[in-house]
Amino acid sequence: MGLVAKYGGDYKDIPYLIKLNSKTNLVKKDQMDPQSFSWYTVEDVVKFKEASGLKILAVGYTVYSGSEFEGQMLHEAAQAVFQAHQHGLFTVLWMYPRGKALADEKDPHLVAGAAGVAGCLGSDFTKVNYPKPKEGNRAEALREAVVAAGRTKLICAGGGSVEVKDFLQTLHDQLHISGTYGNATGRNIHQKSIDEAVRFANAVSALTYDKVSVDDAYAIYKG
Amino acid sequence: MGLVAKYGGDYKDIPYLIKLNSKTNLVKKDQMDPQSFSWYTVEDVVKFKEASGLKILAVGYTVYSGSEFEGQMLHEAAQAVFQAHQHGLFTVLWMYPRGKALADEKDPHLVAGAAGVAGCLGSDFTKVNYPKPKEGNRAEALREAVVAAGRTKLICAGGGSVEVKDFLQTLHDQLHISGTYGNATGRNIHQKSIDEAVRFANAVSALTYDKVSVDDAYAIYKG
Amino acid sequence: MGLVAKYGGDYKDIPYLIKLNSKTNLVKKDQMDPQSFSWYTVEDVVKFKEASGLKILAVGYTVYSGSEFEGQMLHEAAQAVFQAHQHGLFTVLWMYPRGKALADEKDPHLVAGAAGVAGCLGSDFTKVNYPKPKEGNRAEALREAVVAAGRTKLICAGGGSVEVKDFLQTLHDQLHISGTYGNATGRNIHQKSIDEAVRFANAVSALTYDKVSVDDAYAIYKG
Amino acid sequence: MGLVAKYGGDYKDIPYLIKLNSKTNLVKKDQMDPQSFSWYTVEDVVKFKEASGLKILAVGYTVYSGSEFEGQMLHEAAQAVFQAHQHGLFTVLWMYPRGKALADEKDPHLVAGAAGVAGCLGSDFTKVNYPKPKEGNRAEALREAVVAAGRTKLICAGGGSVEVKDFLQTLHDQLHISGTYGNATGRNIHQKSIDEAVRFANAVSALTYDKVSVDDAYAIYKG
Amino acid sequence: MGLVAKYGGDYKDIPYLIKLNSKTNLVKKDQMDPQSFSWYTVEDVVKFKEASGLKILAVGYTVYSGSEFEGQMLHEAAQAVFQAHQHGLFTVLWMYPRGKALADEKDPHLVAGAAGVAGCLGSDFTKVNYPKPKEGNRAEALREAVVAAGRTKLICAGGGSVEVKDFLQTLHDQLHISGTYGNATGRNIHQKSIDEAVRFANAVSALTYDKVSVDDAYAIYKG
């Protein structure tokens, strides 16, 4: 949150989510199961929100369920949700099953189990990876996770850069077949030029909030 | 406890027990002994009880005795009981011997020892798995744990779904032969339809509180 | 300390010692060195003493010296003694050398070293196991530990059930040859009937406090 | 910070940076990944600054990213930056990728990734090692790290003693080709005589702040 | 500090140093690197000093540099020095390089490095073992450590019992060749009779404070 205080003032209207924990990707899971400690507490975020005047609406936390260190992360995630709700902040839990114990991180039942943990933890939202069933439709496989999450709303990780039309079709399937509440898009936006990224984000927005068709969304992207 | 605050208001009359710790079942004991950290403190629960107006009567905690991490769990369980009693909350300790050190988790002496630990910790109730003696009657084998628990009341874990009549007979045996104070039923209820589950729960209630016979309880279930 | 608050009121005149830490015996030392965390702090005990009105005079703590985890236990024991003395409570340290590093837990020099640690920690009392020298008299071997403990008074663990006369002779030897200040008797009392246990306890008391002979103590036991 | 309080008074005008963590170099990474705990908190530094009257402007912290212990260091670094900024102190993060997971600590992409972490942590400055690309120019390779650091200003570690002219040329390249904001010089200064060291420091200063040419800087060194 | 409160009153004029951490010598370094946690905080010592009225002037802490656990000890040592100085207490750091990483604990450069760490930690004094160079004079080899310690005054560990004259000669060499500020003598005093120990201590005192010759010190010892 360091320099945001100095420069974030340029973007006062943007709603922020502060991610509470993170790690590098240098230590691989065959060496050690993933471990990610909190960088900040919710109390830190509240203090920062007041000092900076930024529009901070939510906090996020990643739980690597199935890691030998999941106990510490489940504890921190539970506390993050409990405290965030006391301060009127939304929560998003990144639920990423990962560790030596797990043969296939994208197994639909495993992803659904992770979404269920986010539900137990009482998060408003959970972000999961798009499952890859051995057979059958991915969007249908994701539906199990949406159900398992209960009243916790599920959003899907965007993954690596793909063709725009394919991306929009996948998102449409997730929203309408799986029942997700949105999508966390990163590389598909910031690896484009500003102009293209804005058009792309507008297309995603129309798909998600206005429920337009894939073709209409693509037309928005095409400008 | 997150979303309960938002939605629990629908069920203001239901008595709740808040489980303080939990884990996934992804890391198996041949990889690492079970470890379950607190998600919430008793103080968190008290704060939440006041804010939500929910009828929270008890807290629960699981101790995996025999795990290489039992030291941390015994510490947290002792603190949970000590603090809960200061706030007028009942306590239930899930006492589950588990770890590389243990060849047979359902050995009656091991289960009795675990029940005795709950007694040492001063819990009001303890929940144990139904022991499986190498020879002889299971209900009689469980009596040793009831005695070992002392003034701590013992309730038995329900286990997987079984035939209703068998379930009721087993519960009757536990109550009348072993001397348990009840039963923690999960899958045998929530894997039935609502209507069947309600009749089933009524039968269990009649067996436990009204001391009816197995046949009478079964008749209640049959409606 | 949980249920003691509820039921302890029956025995208001009995002086209590609250043991601050404990563990199960399920994890053996060839699997992992012994580790025993505090269940309660001295502050918890003081709070409980005031709330319960019980006659709590002392706290106890077990240190497994020679364990890979001795650092944590030495820290907690030092704090327990320091804090107990501030609150007018006596302290007893169970000093049990145990761990992969130790070939013979009952080596007289090892027991004496452990007693010396209790002295360094400033405890009022220390409880040690009865050493077994390779040659020579056990009671004489224990004298080394009494000297090593300095101003900390040494009491000897009772061990498993033995013949009454043998028990009384051993205790007499410990008191008069070794120079101990008493004996911590468990199984030799609670594995007897109430009536026999009371007579036995009276015999032990006469030996310890009235310095009677073994024959006279035995006559008390015989009633 | 111990004796600085006593003797630092001699140098009231010198701006100080207090390094918050450190370690010896005795345990090598093939034995254990690097681990460096905080010695002091920012709160300690602030207290010390007030008591000593010294001109303390900044705090520093080393993160060994890629170490199995990076989680603890990332947590402490995040807290250090967050707290330092609340007290008006600048921050410098030493970002040193190190650990069994890393084949080549001076890989330009790895160094750039580490600089990016410092940016995420919101530090004012980050100090990195000078990368060694398998092919091509080192100063150009470092530019990637400068970009990755974002608004966090990058300074380069000085390394072992080298020829003065070579040192000045390298620094010039870093400033003008890579885009660094300075250089952290140690052994190249304190392994010289006082007189030579002063002339050397003047040359470095002229290069860095006055943007003089290498020849002019060398002339300053030559006196 | 336990019983000192009770009995220390006999020796009100003796200046005390309270050692903050300690360990047994049972776990050897081929099993596990040395680990020594704090028993007391400086705040505990200050409280105790006030309650007991004893003349407590200093605190001590042992750092096993080169141990896999040095991070925890460096942290505790830094805090001990920082806090002690705030309370007007002197500090002595026992700097003992020890661990699997170190082939020769008495290597002069290693001892000097450890002394330098005590200097970085800002301690008033540091106690090191007498180095054993592969070749050359020990007292000269120790001079490197005296220099490395900077403004931290160095005192040398006494080691096992040796001939009195040899001891006095060694101490003289350390004071006058190495530049130490004294010597920490244990076994060479307490393994003598009271009378001999007093004469010995007087000889040591004369050597150290009055700078007498070895022969004169020996004469004092001889009485």
mmCIF file of N, CA and C in Angstrom, chain C residues 109-168:
data_model
loop_
_atom_site.group_PDB
_atom_site.id
_atom_site.type_symbol
_atom_site.label_atom_id
_atom_site.label_comp_id
_atom_site.label_asym_id
_atom_site.label_seq_id
_atom_site.Cartn_x
_atom_site.Cartn_y
_atom_site.Cartn_z
ATOM 1 N N HIS C 109 23.354 -38.978 37.005
ATOM 2 C CA HIS C 109 23.919 -37.657 36.687
ATOM 3 C C HIS C 109 22.946 -36.833 35.856
ATOM 4 N N LEU C 110 22.231 -37.499 34.962
ATOM 5 C CA LEU C 110 21.249 -36.817 34.122
ATOM 6 C C LEU C 110 20.104 -36.285 34.982
ATOM 7 N N VAL C 111 19.633 -37.126 35.920
ATOM 8 C CA VAL C 111 18.561 -36.697 36.824
ATOM 9 C C VAL C 111 19.048 -35.521 37.675
ATOM 10 N N ALA C 112 20.281 -35.605 38.121
ATOM 11 C CA ALA C 112 20.832 -34.515 38.934
ATOM 12 C C ALA C 112 20.941 -33.229 38.110
ATOM 13 N N GLY C 113 21.353 -33.360 36.868
ATOM 14 C CA GLY C 113 21.433 -32.188 35.998
ATOM 15 C C GLY C 113 20.069 -31.542 35.824
ATOM 16 N N ALA C 114 19.052 -32.374 35.638
ATOM 17 C CA ALA C 114 17.690 -31.846 35.478
ATOM 18 C C ALA C 114 17.245 -31.132 36.749
ATOM 19 N N ALA C 115 17.577 -31.711 37.919
ATOM 20 C CA ALA C 115 17.225 -31.073 39.190
ATOM 21 C C ALA C 115 17.931 -29.722 39.301
ATOM 22 N N GLY C 116 19.145 -29.664 38.801
ATOM 23 C CA GLY C 116 19.894 -28.407 38.817
ATOM 24 C C GLY C 116 19.245 -27.347 37.941
ATOM 25 N N VAL C 117 18.669 -27.758 36.832
ATOM 26 C CA VAL C 117 17.957 -26.806 35.975
ATOM 27 C C VAL C 117 16.774 -26.210 36.728
ATOM 28 N N ALA C 118 16.054 -27.064 37.473
ATOM 29 C CA ALA C 118 14.925 -26.552 38.279
ATOM 30 C C ALA C 118 15.420 -25.519 39.289
ATOM 31 N N GLY C 119 16.607 -25.772 39.836
ATOM 32 C CA GLY C 119 17.209 -24.800 40.752
ATOM 33 C C GLY C 119 17.508 -23.484 40.048
ATOM 34 N N CYS C 120 18.082 -23.576 38.845
ATOM 35 C CA CYS C 120 18.362 -22.366 38.060
ATOM 36 C C CYS C 120 17.076 -21.608 37.760
ATOM 37 N N LEU C 121 16.007 -22.340 37.531
ATOM 38 C CA LEU C 121 14.721 -21.718 37.202
ATOM 39 C C LEU C 121 14.043 -21.154 38.438
ATOM 40 N N GLY C 122 14.615 -21.434 39.606
ATOM 41 C CA GLY C 122 14.121 -20.825 40.830
ATOM 42 C C GLY C 122 12.822 -21.418 41.352
ATOM 43 N N SER C 123 12.563 -22.669 41.013
ATOM 44 C CA SER C 123 11.318 -23.288 41.477
ATOM 45 C C SER C 123 11.408 -23.625 42.966
ATOM 46 N N ASP C 124 10.262 -23.650 43.639
ATOM 47 C CA ASP C 124 10.237 -24.055 45.036
ATOM 48 C C ASP C 124 10.479 -25.553 45.170
ATOM 49 N N PHE C 125 9.873 -26.317 44.275
ATOM 50 C CA PHE C 125 10.010 -27.773 44.297
ATOM 51 C C PHE C 125 10.325 -28.282 42.907
ATOM 52 N N THR C 126 10.952 -29.442 42.863
ATOM 53 C CA THR C 126 11.102 -30.152 41.600
ATOM 54 C C THR C 126 10.786 -31.611 41.831
ATOM 55 N N LYS C 127 10.138 -32.187 40.828
ATOM 56 C CA LYS C 127 9.803 -33.611 40.894
ATOM 57 C C LYS C 127 10.630 -34.322 39.843
ATOM 58 N N VAL C 128 11.351 -35.357 40.272
ATOM 59 C CA VAL C 128 12.180 -36.097 39.310
ATOM 60 C C VAL C 128 11.873 -37.589 39.424
ATOM 61 N N ASN C 129 12.266 -38.326 38.395
ATOM 62 C CA ASN C 129 12.148 -39.780 38.471
ATOM 63 C C ASN C 129 13.257 -40.344 39.347
ATOM 64 N N TYR C 130 12.969 -41.481 39.950
ATOM 65 C CA TYR C 130 13.944 -42.133 40.829
ATOM 66 C C TYR C 130 15.058 -42.705 39.957
ATOM 67 N N PRO C 131 16.276 -42.203 40.096
ATOM 68 C CA PRO C 131 17.347 -42.682 39.210
ATOM 69 C C PRO C 131 17.673 -44.156 39.444
ATOM 70 N N LYS C 132 18.202 -44.785 38.411
ATOM 71 C CA LYS C 132 18.658 -46.181 38.498
ATOM 72 C C LYS C 132 20.138 -46.219 38.157
ATOM 73 N N PRO C 133 21.011 -46.231 39.143
ATOM 74 C CA PRO C 133 22.441 -46.305 38.830
ATOM 75 C C PRO C 133 22.784 -47.684 38.284
ATOM 76 N N LYS C 134 23.818 -47.741 37.464
ATOM 77 C CA LYS C 134 24.252 -49.039 36.929
ATOM 78 C C LYS C 134 24.689 -49.953 38.069
ATOM 79 N N GLU C 135 25.279 -49.336 39.074
ATOM 80 C CA GLU C 135 25.690 -50.086 40.258
ATOM 81 C C GLU C 135 25.335 -49.263 41.482
ATOM 82 N N GLY C 136 25.178 -49.940 42.605
ATOM 83 C CA GLY C 136 25.019 -49.212 43.862
ATOM 84 C C GLY C 136 23.576 -48.902 44.196
ATOM 85 N N ASN C 137 23.419 -48.147 45.271
ATOM 86 C CA ASN C 137 22.129 -47.905 45.897
ATOM 87 C C ASN C 137 21.380 -46.748 45.233
ATOM 88 N N ARG C 138 20.082 -46.955 44.944
ATOM 89 C CA ARG C 138 19.298 -45.910 44.271
ATOM 90 C C ARG C 138 19.121 -44.681 45.159
ATOM 91 N N ALA C 139 18.847 -44.921 46.418
ATOM 92 C CA ALA C 139 18.596 -43.779 47.310
ATOM 93 C C ALA C 139 19.847 -42.903 47.414
ATOM 94 N N GLU C 140 21.008 -43.543 47.403
ATOM 95 C CA GLU C 140 22.249 -42.760 47.445
ATOM 96 C C GLU C 140 22.477 -42.025 46.127
ATOM 97 N N ALA C 141 22.109 -42.702 45.049
ATOM 98 C CA ALA C 141 22.264 -42.056 43.744
ATOM 99 C C ALA C 141 21.387 -40.812 43.640
ATOM 100 N N LEU C 142 20.230 -40.846 44.288
ATOM 101 C CA LEU C 142 19.315 -39.696 44.223
ATOM 102 C C LEU C 142 19.861 -38.498 45.001
ATOM 103 N N ARG C 143 20.761 -38.791 45.952
ATOM 104 C CA ARG C 143 21.289 -37.694 46.771
ATOM 105 C C ARG C 143 21.979 -36.638 45.907
ATOM 106 N N GLU C 144 22.624 -37.076 44.834
ATOM 107 C CA GLU C 144 23.289 -36.134 43.929
ATOM 108 C C GLU C 144 22.292 -35.101 43.381
ATOM 109 N N ALA C 145 21.089 -35.578 43.072
ATOM 110 C CA ALA C 145 20.074 -34.667 42.542
ATOM 111 C C ALA C 145 19.594 -33.685 43.611
ATOM 112 N N VAL C 146 19.462 -34.175 44.840
ATOM 113 C CA VAL C 146 19.029 -33.299 45.942
ATOM 114 C C VAL C 146 20.034 -32.154 46.114
ATOM 115 N N VAL C 147 21.325 -32.506 46.039
ATOM 116 C CA VAL C 147 22.364 -31.490 46.172
ATOM 117 C C VAL C 147 22.325 -30.522 44.974
ATOM 118 N N ALA C 148 22.179 -31.098 43.773
ATOM 119 C CA ALA C 148 22.179 -30.263 42.562
ATOM 120 C C ALA C 148 21.010 -29.286 42.539
ATOM 121 N N ALA C 149 19.899 -29.663 43.167
ATOM 122 C CA ALA C 149 18.707 -28.808 43.154
ATOM 123 C C ALA C 149 18.886 -27.570 44.018
ATOM 124 N N GLY C 150 19.893 -27.595 44.903
ATOM 125 C CA GLY C 150 20.167 -26.428 45.737
ATOM 126 C C GLY C 150 19.016 -26.140 46.678
ATOM 127 N N ARG C 151 18.551 -24.901 46.649
ATOM 128 C CA ARG C 151 17.467 -24.515 47.561
ATOM 129 C C ARG C 151 16.093 -24.953 47.053
ATOM 130 N N THR C 152 16.047 -25.517 45.870
ATOM 131 C CA THR C 152 14.796 -26.091 45.348
ATOM 132 C C THR C 152 14.610 -27.462 45.983
ATOM 133 N N LYS C 153 13.460 -27.678 46.596
ATOM 134 C CA LYS C 153 13.219 -28.934 47.306
ATOM 135 C C LYS C 153 12.820 -30.027 46.334
ATOM 136 N N LEU C 154 13.413 -31.211 46.538
ATOM 137 C CA LEU C 154 13.200 -32.296 45.580
ATOM 138 C C LEU C 154 12.199 -33.321 46.108
ATOM 139 N N ILE C 155 11.241 -33.675 45.258
ATOM 140 C CA ILE C 155 10.334 -34.769 45.577
ATOM 141 C C ILE C 155 10.406 -35.792 44.466
ATOM 142 N N CYS C 156 10.160 -37.043 44.817
ATOM 143 C CA CYS C 156 10.421 -38.117 43.871
ATOM 144 C C CYS C 156 9.105 -38.640 43.292
ATOM 145 N N ALA C 157 9.102 -38.924 41.990
ATOM 146 C CA ALA C 157 7.927 -39.508 41.351
ATOM 147 C C ALA C 157 7.681 -40.891 41.937
ATOM 148 N N GLY C 158 6.417 -41.250 42.073
ATOM 149 C CA GLY C 158 6.054 -42.497 42.740
ATOM 150 C C GLY C 158 6.240 -43.736 41.895
ATOM 151 N N GLY C 159 6.037 -43.592 40.601
ATOM 152 C CA GLY C 159 6.171 -44.737 39.714
ATOM 153 C C GLY C 159 4.962 -45.646 39.771
ATOM 154 N N GLY C 160 5.081 -46.830 39.125
ATOM 155 C CA GLY C 160 3.971 -47.778 39.034
ATOM 156 C C GLY C 160 3.667 -48.430 40.383
ATOM 157 N N SER C 161 2.538 -49.146 40.427
ATOM 158 C CA SER C 161 2.103 -49.775 41.674
ATOM 159 C C SER C 161 3.086 -50.872 42.104
ATOM 160 N N VAL C 162 3.449 -50.824 43.374
ATOM 161 C CA VAL C 162 4.325 -51.867 43.940
ATOM 162 C C VAL C 162 3.736 -52.330 45.274
ATOM 163 N N GLU C 163 4.336 -53.359 45.833
ATOM 164 C CA GLU C 163 3.922 -53.831 47.166
ATOM 165 C C GLU C 163 4.007 -52.681 48.168
ATOM 166 N N VAL C 164 3.037 -52.606 49.065
ATOM 167 C CA VAL C 164 2.975 -51.471 49.990
ATOM 168 C C VAL C 164 4.232 -51.346 50.852
ATOM 169 N N LYS C 165 4.661 -52.459 51.377
ATOM 170 C CA LYS C 165 5.828 -52.384 52.263
ATOM 171 C C LYS C 165 7.064 -51.895 51.505
ATOM 172 N N ASP C 166 7.213 -52.409 50.281
ATOM 173 C CA ASP C 166 8.330 -51.959 49.447
ATOM 174 C C ASP C 166 8.228 -50.457 49.171
ATOM 175 N N PHE C 167 7.014 -50.015 48.891
ATOM 176 C CA PHE C 167 6.811 -48.590 48.610
ATOM 177 C C PHE C 167 7.241 -47.740 49.809
ATOM 178 N N LEU C 168 6.790 -48.168 50.995
ATOM 179 C CA LEU C 168 7.095 -47.380 52.198
ATOM 180 C C LEU C 168 8.599 -47.391 52.490
#
